[in-house]
mmCIF file of C-alpha atoms in Angstrom:
data_model
loop_
_atom_site.group_PDB
_atom_site.id
_atom_site.type_symbol
_atom_site.label_atom_id
_atom_site.label_comp_id
_atom_site.label_asym_id
_atom_site.label_seq_id
_atom_site.Cartn_x
_atom_site.Cartn_y
_atom_site.Cartn_z
ATOM 1 C CA MET A 27 0.128 -0.015 0.036
ATOM 2 C CA ASP A 28 1.511 3.195 -0.916
ATOM 3 C CA LYS A 29 1.216 6.308 0.913
ATOM 4 C CA PHE A 30 -1.472 7.716 -0.786
ATOM 5 C CA SER A 31 -3.758 4.704 -0.375
ATOM 6 C CA ARG A 32 -2.952 4.688 3.206
ATOM 7 C CA PHE A 33 -3.970 8.249 4.010
ATOM 8 C CA SER A 34 -7.230 7.439 1.998
ATOM 9 C CA SER A 35 -7.960 5.017 4.048
ATOM 10 C CA GLN A 36 -7.198 6.519 7.095
ATOM 11 C CA CYS A 37 -9.558 9.371 5.899
ATOM 12 C CA ARG A 38 -12.336 7.013 4.945
ATOM 13 C CA GLY A 39 -12.178 5.347 8.467
ATOM 14 C CA ASN A 40 -11.917 8.393 10.457
ATOM 15 C CA GLY A 41 -15.057 10.244 9.918
ATOM 16 C CA SER A 42 -14.948 12.555 12.739
ATOM 17 C CA ALA A 43 -11.498 13.524 11.869
ATOM 18 C CA ARG A 44 -12.899 14.676 8.461
ATOM 19 C CA LYS A 45 -15.382 16.556 10.244
ATOM 20 C CA ASP A 46 -12.868 18.368 12.496
ATOM 21 C CA PHE A 47 -10.935 19.103 9.986
ATOM 22 C CA SER A 48 -13.486 20.987 7.556
ATOM 23 C CA ALA A 49 -14.640 22.741 10.729
ATOM 24 C CA ALA A 50 -10.939 23.993 11.357
ATOM 25 C CA LEU A 51 -10.652 25.066 8.004
ATOM 26 C CA ILE A 52 -13.962 26.950 7.978
ATOM 27 C CA ASP A 53 -13.046 28.910 11.283
ATOM 28 C CA ASN A 54 -9.597 29.452 9.594
ATOM 29 C CA THR A 55 -11.470 31.034 6.514
ATOM 30 C CA ALA A 56 -13.558 33.363 8.932
ATOM 31 C CA ALA A 57 -10.752 34.388 11.250
ATOM 32 C CA SER A 58 -9.002 35.278 8.261
ATOM 33 C CA ASN A 59 -11.652 37.384 6.782
ATOM 34 C CA THR A 60 -12.259 39.216 10.045
ATOM 35 C CA GLY A 61 -8.396 40.120 10.310
ATOM 36 C CA THR A 62 -8.421 41.530 6.992
ATOM 37 C CA ILE A 63 -11.092 43.735 7.694
ATOM 38 C CA LYS A 64 -9.559 44.554 10.709
ATOM 39 C CA ARG A 65 -6.313 45.419 9.088
ATOM 40 C CA LEU A 66 -8.222 47.401 6.386
ATOM 41 C CA ALA A 67 -10.299 49.536 8.559
ATOM 42 C CA PRO A 68 -7.836 52.204 9.084
ATOM 43 C CA ALA A 69 -7.120 52.628 5.370
ATOM 44 C CA VAL A 70 -10.608 52.548 4.986
ATOM 45 C CA LEU A 71 -11.457 55.426 7.311
ATOM 46 C CA ILE A 72 -8.470 57.515 6.002
ATOM 47 C CA LEU A 73 -9.841 57.160 2.179
ATOM 48 C CA LEU A 74 -13.193 58.382 3.847
ATOM 49 C CA VAL A 75 -11.954 61.554 5.551
ATOM 50 C CA PHE A 76 -9.258 62.650 2.884
ATOM 51 C CA GLY A 77 -11.350 61.585 -0.256
ATOM 52 C CA ILE A 78 -14.527 62.560 0.403
ATOM 53 C CA ILE A 79 -15.030 64.467 3.724
ATOM 54 C CA GLY A 80 -11.696 66.677 3.113
ATOM 55 C CA PRO A 81 -12.384 67.527 -0.185
ATOM 56 C CA LEU A 82 -15.632 69.258 0.882
ATOM 57 C CA TRP A 83 -14.250 70.634 3.942
ATOM 58 C CA ALA A 84 -11.513 71.973 2.371
ATOM 59 C CA ALA A 85 -13.675 73.298 -0.779
ATOM 60 C CA PRO A 86 -12.699 77.167 -1.673
ATOM 61 C CA GLY A 87 -14.414 79.393 0.658
ATOM 62 C CA SER A 88 -14.486 77.085 3.427
ATOM 63 C CA ALA A 89 -13.400 78.121 7.001
ATOM 64 C CA VAL A 90 -10.500 75.904 6.516
ATOM 65 C CA THR A 91 -8.471 77.924 4.242
ATOM 66 C CA GLY A 92 -10.356 81.139 3.839
ATOM 67 C CA LEU A 93 -9.224 81.170 0.201
ATOM 68 C CA GLN A 94 -11.563 82.656 -2.068
ATOM 69 C CA PRO A 95 -11.358 83.147 -6.047
ATOM 70 C CA LEU A 96 -9.986 86.508 -6.633
ATOM 71 C CA LYS A 97 -12.003 88.796 -8.313
ATOM 72 C CA ARG A 98 -10.826 92.142 -9.945
ATOM 73 C CA THR A 99 -12.579 94.939 -8.368
ATOM 74 C CA SER A 100 -10.897 97.883 -10.276
ATOM 75 C CA ILE A 101 -8.086 98.623 -12.860
ATOM 76 C CA LYS A 102 -6.291 101.832 -13.485
ATOM 77 C CA VAL A 103 -4.411 102.224 -16.857
ATOM 78 C CA GLN A 104 -1.577 105.050 -17.252
ATOM 79 C CA LEU A 105 0.662 105.980 -20.137
ATOM 80 C CA LEU A 106 4.062 105.774 -18.939
ATOM 81 C CA GLN A 107 5.759 106.967 -22.154
ATOM 82 C CA ALA A 108 5.131 107.086 -25.748
ATOM 83 C CA ARG A 109 7.474 107.562 -28.663
ATOM 84 C CA SER A 110 7.400 106.963 -32.124
ATOM 85 C CA LEU A 111 10.198 104.591 -33.758
ATOM 86 C CA LEU A 112 12.400 104.978 -36.768
ATOM 87 C CA SER A 113 12.638 101.573 -39.039
ATOM 88 C CA SER A 114 14.521 98.952 -37.288
ATOM 89 C CA ALA A 115 17.451 99.386 -39.158
ATOM 90 C CA GLU A 116 18.041 102.852 -38.051
ATOM 91 C CA SER A 117 16.899 102.611 -34.417
ATOM 92 C CA THR A 118 19.882 101.185 -33.311
ATOM 93 C CA ASN A 119 19.967 102.956 -29.717
ATOM 94 C CA PRO A 120 16.981 103.676 -27.507
ATOM 95 C CA PHE A 121 16.472 107.546 -26.756
ATOM 96 C CA ASP A 122 18.045 108.322 -23.467
ATOM 97 C CA TYR A 123 16.353 111.189 -21.612
ATOM 98 C CA LYS A 124 18.612 111.214 -19.051
ATOM 99 C CA GLU A 125 21.321 111.425 -21.385
ATOM 100 C CA VAL A 126 19.841 114.400 -23.101
ATOM 101 C CA LYS A 127 19.100 115.811 -19.885
ATOM 102 C CA GLU A 128 22.757 115.549 -19.101
ATOM 103 C CA ASP A 129 23.632 117.082 -22.823
ATOM 104 C CA ILE A 130 21.796 120.143 -21.969
ATOM 105 C CA GLU A 131 23.237 120.666 -18.666
ATOM 106 C CA ALA A 132 26.493 120.311 -19.781
ATOM 107 C CA ALA A 133 26.047 122.495 -22.766
ATOM 108 C CA GLN A 134 24.258 125.238 -20.692
ATOM 109 C CA ALA A 135 27.221 124.991 -18.379
ATOM 110 C CA GLY A 136 29.370 125.736 -21.397
ATOM 111 C CA THR A 137 31.609 123.010 -20.093
ATOM 112 C CA SER A 138 30.917 120.019 -22.652
ATOM 113 C CA SER A 139 30.238 119.284 -26.304
ATOM 114 C CA PRO A 140 27.625 121.188 -27.695
ATOM 115 C CA VAL A 141 24.177 119.757 -27.547
ATOM 116 C CA THR A 142 22.847 117.979 -30.547
ATOM 117 C CA LEU A 143 19.422 118.625 -32.262
ATOM 118 C CA ILE A 144 18.053 116.542 -34.627
ATOM 119 C CA VAL A 145 15.616 118.088 -37.175
ATOM 120 C CA TYR A 146 12.926 116.332 -39.372
ATOM 121 C CA ASP A 147 11.305 117.038 -42.082
ATOM 122 C CA PRO A 148 9.789 120.370 -41.502
ATOM 123 C CA ASN A 149 6.955 119.594 -43.808
ATOM 124 C CA SER A 150 5.305 117.195 -41.867
ATOM 125 C CA PHE A 151 4.178 117.045 -38.095
ATOM 126 C CA MET A 152 4.920 113.861 -37.489
ATOM 127 C CA VAL A 153 7.286 111.237 -37.796
ATOM 128 C CA GLY A 154 5.928 108.305 -40.044
ATOM 129 C CA PRO A 155 6.961 106.098 -42.638
ATOM 130 C CA SER A 156 7.453 109.014 -45.299
ATOM 131 C CA ILE A 157 9.743 110.711 -42.852
ATOM 132 C CA ILE A 158 11.464 107.425 -41.668
ATOM 133 C CA SER A 159 13.088 107.257 -45.303
ATOM 134 C CA LEU A 160 14.618 110.733 -44.436
ATOM 135 C CA PRO A 161 17.158 110.431 -41.811
ATOM 136 C CA PRO A 162 17.407 113.061 -39.928
ATOM 137 C CA ALA A 163 19.674 116.365 -40.493
ATOM 138 C CA VAL A 164 21.787 116.950 -37.230
ATOM 139 C CA PHE A 165 22.639 120.136 -35.772
ATOM 140 C CA ASN A 166 24.680 121.035 -33.026
ATOM 141 C CA ILE A 167 22.631 123.649 -31.402
ATOM 142 C CA ASP A 168 22.849 126.213 -28.589
ATOM 143 C CA PRO A 169 20.454 125.380 -26.232
ATOM 144 C CA THR A 170 19.647 129.034 -25.730
ATOM 145 C CA GLY A 171 18.135 129.019 -29.110
ATOM 146 C CA TYR A 172 15.027 127.514 -27.806
ATOM 147 C CA ALA A 173 14.100 130.734 -25.774
ATOM 148 C CA ALA A 174 13.488 132.563 -28.738
ATOM 149 C CA ASN A 175 12.022 129.763 -30.973
ATOM 150 C CA SER A 176 14.830 129.542 -33.157
ATOM 151 C CA LEU A 177 17.533 127.263 -34.082
ATOM 152 C CA ILE A 178 21.256 128.243 -33.748
ATOM 153 C CA LEU A 179 23.358 126.775 -35.835
ATOM 154 C CA ASN A 180 26.906 126.851 -34.501
ATOM 155 C CA GLU A 181 29.937 126.140 -36.186
ATOM 156 C CA ASN A 182 30.717 122.276 -36.742
ATOM 157 C CA THR A 183 27.053 121.921 -37.942
ATOM 158 C CA TYR A 184 26.417 118.571 -39.232
ATOM 159 C CA ILE A 185 24.118 117.514 -41.872
ATOM 160 C CA ASP A 186 23.423 113.631 -42.814
ATOM 161 C CA ALA A 187 23.936 114.005 -46.162
ATOM 162 C CA THR A 188 21.490 111.101 -46.601
ATOM 163 C CA ALA A 189 18.629 113.089 -46.183
ATOM 164 C CA THR A 190 16.907 113.938 -49.292
ATOM 165 C CA ALA A 191 14.690 116.621 -48.975
ATOM 166 C CA LEU A 192 14.635 119.326 -46.036
ATOM 167 C CA LYS A 193 13.960 122.820 -46.390
ATOM 168 C CA ALA A 194 14.307 125.948 -44.195
ATOM 169 C CA GLN A 195 13.199 129.504 -45.308
ATOM 170 C CA SER A 196 12.117 132.570 -44.010
ATOM 171 C CA VAL A 197 15.201 133.699 -41.964
ATOM 172 C CA ALA A 198 15.083 137.013 -40.536
ATOM 173 C CA THR A 199 18.744 137.835 -41.186
ATOM 174 C CA GLY A 200 18.939 136.086 -44.078
ATOM 175 C CA SER A 201 18.286 132.706 -45.653
ATOM 176 C CA ALA A 202 19.103 129.100 -45.032
ATOM 177 C CA GLN A 203 18.227 126.600 -47.421
ATOM 178 C CA PHE A 204 19.151 122.843 -47.452
ATOM 179 C CA MET A 205 19.458 121.572 -50.950
ATOM 180 C CA ALA A 206 18.136 117.976 -52.040
ATOM 181 C CA GLY A 207 20.312 116.045 -53.939
ATOM 182 C CA PRO A 208 23.449 114.146 -53.553
ATOM 183 C CA ALA A 209 25.664 117.023 -52.057
ATOM 184 C CA TRP A 210 24.053 119.382 -49.771
ATOM 185 C CA SER A 211 24.606 122.913 -48.827
ATOM 186 C CA ILE A 212 23.708 125.470 -46.352
ATOM 187 C CA THR A 213 23.482 129.010 -46.689
ATOM 188 C CA GLY A 214 22.948 131.500 -43.887
ATOM 189 C CA SER A 215 23.748 134.507 -42.676
ATOM 190 C CA SER A 216 24.951 135.811 -39.760
ATOM 191 C CA ASN A 217 25.400 139.590 -39.032
ATOM 192 C CA GLY A 218 24.764 140.846 -42.477
ATOM 193 C CA THR A 219 27.297 138.028 -43.732
ATOM 194 C CA THR A 220 26.242 135.390 -45.875
ATOM 195 C CA VAL A 221 28.006 132.133 -45.248
ATOM 196 C CA SER A 222 27.712 128.778 -47.077
ATOM 197 C CA ASP A 223 29.364 125.637 -47.490
ATOM 198 C CA ALA A 224 28.728 122.115 -49.281
ATOM 199 C CA ILE A 225 28.420 119.259 -47.513
ATOM 200 C CA SER A 226 29.619 116.000 -48.720
ATOM 201 C CA PRO A 227 27.061 113.391 -49.314
ATOM 202 C CA SER A 228 29.794 110.510 -48.196
ATOM 203 C CA SER A 229 30.448 111.739 -44.817
ATOM 204 C CA MET A 230 29.067 114.054 -42.095
ATOM 205 C CA CYS A 231 31.126 116.861 -42.831
ATOM 206 C CA ALA A 232 31.371 119.928 -40.915
ATOM 207 C CA ALA A 233 30.123 122.788 -42.215
ATOM 208 C CA THR A 234 32.069 126.157 -42.069
ATOM 209 C CA VAL A 235 28.749 127.993 -41.036
ATOM 210 C CA ALA A 236 29.992 130.277 -37.908
ATOM 211 C CA GLU A 237 26.848 130.946 -36.883
ATOM 212 C CA THR A 238 23.427 130.928 -38.623
ATOM 213 C CA THR A 239 20.197 131.815 -36.838
ATOM 214 C CA ILE A 240 17.180 130.377 -38.376
ATOM 215 C CA ARG A 241 14.349 132.098 -36.464
ATOM 216 C CA SER A 242 11.410 130.559 -38.429
ATOM 217 C CA TRP A 243 11.267 127.367 -40.440
ATOM 218 C CA SER A 244 8.378 127.064 -42.905
ATOM 219 C CA ALA A 245 6.029 124.675 -41.430
ATOM 220 C CA LEU A 246 8.273 123.672 -38.791
ATOM 221 C CA PRO A 247 7.155 124.607 -35.340
ATOM 222 C CA PRO A 248 10.477 123.950 -33.601
ATOM 223 C CA SER A 249 8.349 122.948 -30.508
ATOM 224 C CA GLN A 250 7.011 119.981 -32.438
ATOM 225 C CA LEU A 251 9.675 118.825 -35.103
ATOM 226 C CA VAL A 252 12.937 118.421 -32.719
ATOM 227 C CA ARG A 253 14.675 116.423 -30.572
ATOM 228 C CA LEU A 254 17.805 115.985 -28.829
ATOM 229 C CA SER A 255 19.888 113.284 -28.897
ATOM 230 C CA ARG A 256 23.590 112.234 -28.759
ATOM 231 C CA TYR A 257 25.119 112.871 -32.154
ATOM 232 C CA GLN A 258 25.449 109.316 -33.655
ATOM 233 C CA PRO A 259 26.484 109.543 -37.243
ATOM 234 C CA TYR A 260 24.041 107.457 -39.466
ATOM 235 C CA GLN A 261 22.555 106.353 -36.564
ATOM 236 C CA GLY A 262 19.149 107.533 -35.523
ATOM 237 C CA SER A 263 17.570 106.350 -32.287
ATOM 238 C CA ILE A 264 14.358 106.327 -31.238
ATOM 239 C CA VAL A 265 12.516 109.480 -32.381
ATOM 240 C CA VAL A 266 10.006 111.248 -30.140
ATOM 241 C CA HIS A 267 6.832 111.684 -31.492
ATOM 242 C CA PRO A 268 6.284 115.652 -31.815
ATOM 243 C CA TRP A 269 2.803 115.183 -30.380
ATOM 244 C CA TRP A 270 3.389 112.488 -27.797
ATOM 245 C CA GLY A 271 6.384 113.673 -26.124
ATOM 246 C CA VAL A 272 9.086 115.705 -27.873
ATOM 247 C CA SER A 273 12.040 116.427 -25.676
ATOM 248 C CA ASN A 274 13.747 119.931 -26.471
ATOM 249 C CA GLU A 275 14.009 121.354 -23.246
ATOM 250 C CA MET B 25 54.670 55.222 4.810
ATOM 251 C CA ASN B 26 51.410 56.074 6.144
ATOM 252 C CA LYS B 27 52.511 59.298 7.614
ATOM 253 C CA ILE B 28 53.827 60.194 4.344
ATOM 254 C CA LEU B 29 50.401 59.759 2.722
ATOM 255 C CA TRP B 30 48.653 61.561 5.311
ATOM 256 C CA LEU B 31 50.647 64.414 4.865
ATOM 257 C CA SER B 32 50.264 64.458 1.182
ATOM 258 C CA LEU B 33 46.910 64.397 1.816
ATOM 259 C CA LEU B 34 46.908 67.322 4.009
ATOM 260 C CA LEU B 35 48.999 69.044 1.554
ATOM 261 C CA ILE B 36 46.497 68.512 -1.467
ATOM 262 C CA VAL B 37 43.610 69.459 0.725
ATOM 263 C CA SER B 38 45.087 72.861 2.097
ATOM 264 C CA ALA B 39 46.009 73.845 -1.501
ATOM 265 C CA ALA B 40 42.613 73.245 -2.648
ATOM 266 C CA SER B 41 41.092 75.330 -0.153
ATOM 267 C CA SER B 42 43.524 78.096 -0.263
ATOM 268 C CA ALA B 43 42.438 78.305 -3.908
ATOM 269 C CA GLY B 44 38.882 79.043 -3.072
ATOM 270 C CA GLN B 45 36.413 79.103 0.061
ATOM 271 C CA PHE B 46 34.062 76.561 1.490
ATOM 272 C CA ARG B 47 30.579 76.638 -0.123
ATOM 273 C CA GLN B 48 28.348 78.487 1.949
ATOM 274 C CA ILE B 49 24.706 77.079 2.430
ATOM 275 C CA LEU B 50 22.229 79.684 1.159
ATOM 276 C CA PRO B 51 18.918 78.401 2.056
ATOM 277 C CA ILE B 52 15.971 78.995 -0.187
ATOM 278 C CA VAL B 53 12.896 80.266 1.688
ATOM 279 C CA THR B 54 9.996 77.626 1.502
ATOM 280 C CA PRO B 55 6.505 77.695 2.592
ATOM 281 C CA GLU B 56 7.227 75.868 5.861
ATOM 282 C CA GLN B 57 9.864 78.617 6.873
ATOM 283 C CA MET B 58 7.417 81.402 5.945
ATOM 284 C CA GLY B 59 5.037 83.079 8.358
ATOM 285 C CA ASP B 60 1.457 82.639 8.213
ATOM 286 C CA GLU B 61 0.624 85.702 6.585
ATOM 287 C CA GLU B 62 3.464 85.305 3.818
ATOM 288 C CA ARG B 63 2.012 81.820 3.028
ATOM 289 C CA PHE B 64 -1.488 83.229 2.911
ATOM 290 C CA ASN B 65 -0.598 85.683 0.428
ATOM 291 C CA LEU B 66 1.425 83.163 -1.612
ATOM 292 C CA LEU B 67 -1.489 81.175 -1.721
ATOM 293 C CA ARG B 68 -3.484 84.393 -2.566
ATOM 294 C CA TYR B 69 -1.293 85.315 -5.408
ATOM 295 C CA SER B 70 -1.510 81.859 -6.973
ATOM 296 C CA LEU B 71 -5.200 82.239 -7.353
ATOM 297 C CA LEU B 72 -4.685 85.608 -9.349
ATOM 298 C CA PRO B 73 -5.975 85.250 -13.054
ATOM 299 C CA ILE B 74 -3.457 85.688 -15.716
ATOM 300 C CA PHE B 75 -2.828 89.394 -17.121
ATOM 301 C CA ASP B 76 -5.541 89.604 -19.958
ATOM 302 C CA ARG B 77 -3.760 91.036 -22.998
ATOM 303 C CA ASN B 78 -6.954 92.436 -24.012
ATOM 304 C CA ASN B 79 -6.516 95.101 -21.282
ATOM 305 C CA ILE B 80 -3.505 96.359 -23.447
ATOM 306 C CA THR B 81 -5.676 96.229 -26.607
ATOM 307 C CA GLU B 82 -8.298 98.160 -25.008
ATOM 308 C CA ALA B 83 -6.315 100.880 -23.229
ATOM 309 C CA VAL B 84 -4.631 101.811 -26.540
ATOM 310 C CA HIS B 85 -7.802 102.200 -28.193
ATOM 311 C CA GLN B 86 -9.260 104.431 -25.261
ATOM 312 C CA ILE B 87 -6.126 106.575 -24.994
ATOM 313 C CA ALA B 88 -6.354 107.263 -28.733
ATOM 314 C CA VAL B 89 -9.772 108.703 -28.141
ATOM 315 C CA ALA B 90 -8.585 110.495 -25.229
ATOM 316 C CA TRP B 91 -5.782 112.003 -27.397
ATOM 317 C CA GLY B 92 -8.530 113.400 -29.847
ATOM 318 C CA THR B 93 -11.336 114.743 -27.246
ATOM 319 C CA GLY B 94 -8.632 116.492 -24.796
ATOM 320 C CA GLU B 95 -8.829 114.131 -21.968
ATOM 321 C CA LEU B 96 -5.365 112.572 -22.609
ATOM 322 C CA GLY B 97 -4.386 113.833 -19.297
ATOM 323 C CA ASP B 98 -6.259 111.629 -17.275
ATOM 324 C CA TRP B 99 -4.417 108.861 -18.996
ATOM 325 C CA LEU B 100 -0.721 110.278 -18.608
ATOM 326 C CA SER B 101 1.433 108.934 -15.933
ATOM 327 C CA ASN B 102 2.838 112.028 -13.713
ATOM 328 C CA ASN B 103 6.139 110.718 -14.810
ATOM 329 C CA PHE B 104 5.533 111.117 -18.417
ATOM 330 C CA LEU B 105 8.484 112.827 -20.027
ATOM 331 C CA ASN B 106 7.406 116.331 -20.734
ATOM 332 C CA ARG B 107 3.760 115.496 -19.739
ATOM 333 C CA GLN B 108 2.547 119.272 -19.205
ATOM 334 C CA ARG B 109 4.475 120.027 -22.533
ATOM 335 C CA LEU B 110 2.496 117.528 -24.422
ATOM 336 C CA LEU B 111 -0.582 118.466 -23.148
ATOM 337 C CA SER B 112 -0.230 122.096 -23.883
ATOM 338 C CA THR B 113 0.563 121.221 -27.559
ATOM 339 C CA LEU B 114 -2.525 119.104 -27.739
ATOM 340 C CA THR B 115 -4.114 122.219 -26.901
ATOM 341 C CA LEU B 116 -2.527 124.921 -28.914
ATOM 342 C CA ASP B 117 -0.872 123.144 -31.785
ATOM 343 C CA VAL B 118 -2.720 120.438 -32.880
ATOM 344 C CA PRO B 119 -5.464 121.062 -34.849
ATOM 345 C CA ARG B 120 -8.889 120.761 -33.289
ATOM 346 C CA ASP B 121 -10.302 117.823 -35.384
ATOM 347 C CA ALA B 122 -7.029 115.729 -35.332
ATOM 348 C CA ARG B 123 -7.849 112.130 -34.374
ATOM 349 C CA ILE B 124 -5.784 109.488 -33.771
ATOM 350 C CA ARG B 125 -6.666 106.347 -35.729
ATOM 351 C CA ILE B 126 -5.067 103.189 -34.479
ATOM 352 C CA LEU B 127 -4.252 101.046 -37.664
ATOM 353 C CA GLY B 128 -3.028 98.320 -35.885
ATOM 354 C CA ILE B 129 -1.141 97.007 -32.596
ATOM 355 C CA ARG B 130 1.738 95.085 -33.950
ATOM 356 C CA GLY B 131 2.896 93.677 -30.957
ATOM 357 C CA GLN B 132 2.477 93.690 -27.272
ATOM 358 C CA ARG B 133 4.564 92.145 -24.254
ATOM 359 C CA VAL B 134 4.405 92.414 -20.879
ATOM 360 C CA THR B 135 7.835 93.628 -19.587
ATOM 361 C CA SER B 136 7.325 93.451 -15.519
ATOM 362 C CA GLN B 137 4.546 92.519 -13.014
ATOM 363 C CA GLN B 138 4.608 93.236 -9.347
ATOM 364 C CA VAL B 139 1.842 91.864 -6.757
ATOM 365 C CA LYS B 140 1.570 93.122 -3.399
ATOM 366 C CA PRO B 141 -1.051 93.278 -0.636
ATOM 367 C CA SER B 142 -2.645 96.477 -0.349
ATOM 368 C CA ASP B 143 -5.428 97.744 2.030
ATOM 369 C CA LYS B 144 -8.125 96.146 0.155
ATOM 370 C CA GLY B 145 -7.033 92.794 -1.150
ATOM 371 C CA ILE B 146 -4.067 92.444 -3.703
ATOM 372 C CA LEU B 147 -2.549 95.071 -5.914
ATOM 373 C CA ARG B 148 -1.217 93.821 -9.291
ATOM 374 C CA THR B 149 1.226 96.359 -11.089
ATOM 375 C CA THR B 150 1.745 95.480 -14.559
ATOM 376 C CA VAL B 151 3.627 97.378 -17.331
ATOM 377 C CA ALA B 152 2.995 96.345 -20.666
ATOM 378 C CA ILE B 153 4.657 97.497 -24.148
ATOM 379 C CA ALA B 154 2.775 97.983 -27.335
ATOM 380 C CA LEU B 155 3.998 98.763 -30.719
ATOM 381 C CA VAL B 156 1.123 100.488 -32.296
ATOM 382 C CA GLN B 157 0.697 101.800 -35.787
ATOM 383 C CA THR B 158 -1.367 105.380 -35.543
ATOM 384 C CA GLN B 159 -2.802 107.495 -37.907
ATOM 385 C CA ILE B 160 -3.393 110.923 -37.247
ATOM 386 C CA GLU B 161 -5.970 112.639 -39.260
ATOM 387 C CA PHE B 162 -6.983 116.374 -39.753
ATOM 388 C CA THR B 163 -7.937 118.724 -42.018
ATOM 389 C CA ASP B 164 -5.389 121.366 -42.794
ATOM 390 C CA PRO B 165 -7.057 124.656 -44.057
ATOM 391 C CA SER B 166 -4.282 125.044 -46.792
ATOM 392 C CA GLN B 167 -3.359 121.491 -47.929
ATOM 393 C CA GLY B 168 -6.791 119.889 -47.198
ATOM 394 C CA PHE B 169 -6.940 116.377 -45.459
ATOM 395 C CA GLN B 170 -3.993 115.144 -44.081
ATOM 396 C CA ARG B 171 -3.157 111.529 -42.913
ATOM 397 C CA LEU B 172 -0.066 111.269 -40.864
ATOM 398 C CA THR B 173 0.985 107.564 -39.761
ATOM 399 C CA ALA B 174 3.583 106.752 -37.404
ATOM 400 C CA ASP B 175 4.760 103.450 -35.426
ATOM 401 C CA VAL B 176 4.622 104.421 -31.609
ATOM 402 C CA GLU B 177 5.807 102.451 -28.872
ATOM 403 C CA LEU B 178 3.526 102.998 -25.774
ATOM 404 C CA ALA B 179 4.482 102.064 -22.402
ATOM 405 C CA LEU B 180 1.395 101.108 -20.300
ATOM 406 C CA GLN B 181 0.892 100.670 -16.621
ATOM 407 C CA PHE B 182 -1.875 98.446 -15.303
ATOM 408 C CA GLU B 183 -2.954 98.608 -11.725
ATOM 409 C CA GLU B 184 -5.107 96.037 -10.925
ATOM 410 C CA ARG B 185 -7.054 95.680 -7.580
ATOM 411 C CA PHE B 186 -8.083 92.129 -6.496
ATOM 412 C CA GLU B 187 -10.340 90.750 -3.561
#
């Protein structure tokens, strides 16, 4: 009799033992289930608290966090600055108001290089695309000229030769005219003496006008069409819109 | 032999340390290290809505209207360069019928933003730049209808209050 046969016969011959064995099995399963529930109870409780009650309790606007969706109650808009722009090729440097102010102060104190004034097309009130194609003429200017609403051209007057059209007329003491074309000339008078000089288009040459006072420009209100900047040959910067915020003080 | 090794190690370490300095621990403030108020504000800031770029567009158009109706002063910051001069120019030199038309807004970007608590809620200050193509239209007595276009860069400041 092999081992299996012996075990079977023992089982068959011992009915009570089989019953005991089955009962033990059932008891063991029940005990096992109870233990699992006991072990899982805290986890279930935690899930209940954090999964259901927690979100309800900590919902926006609840007393737990005090956080509520923020609503905009007011808005205030201010214009800090406005300026016109040259084309990107020309606008290489931002217009530096502080620098201009320093320039003016230095020039007024007579201790530094003259202030540079850039004048745009007098026939337009604005700096726009039609004007953008006209690089500015650059003058060294005596800031005291502003007081009389006139432009005083000192020696070393620079004119950007790439400009194509710029006119100035009605000079009380004579006339000043900037000629369009490959070569520029400037003519003016000072104390009855007429001075003139041609300006090479290939470079920013100094005109030899000793001092020319232009007291009025045709269609050129000086307060509108001028700006101050450091002289930078062939480098416009950012042009202050005449009506937005010209700086020639 | 061991002594030589230790001595060499000491020399190496001392040479290295003389070339620099010890690293310092620079703790970054974490929410746990903040005070209750700071932490609360931080949480509130996170609830702020994103700055709406339509604010820029709307402001540009409203400023353009104000330019033509003599109300630009209400929009100009006190720090606007030559503020008074611009206003007087608008009053004295600009034709009465001149208006600015916004042809287009070519670009807009937020350059800075600050959030801080205020008396009533939160104050968010946003500075934005708008590149605007404008056209001024007016009738000149001698030359007739005039159109002057320009590309203008506007720096705008928005102060928004949230509660």
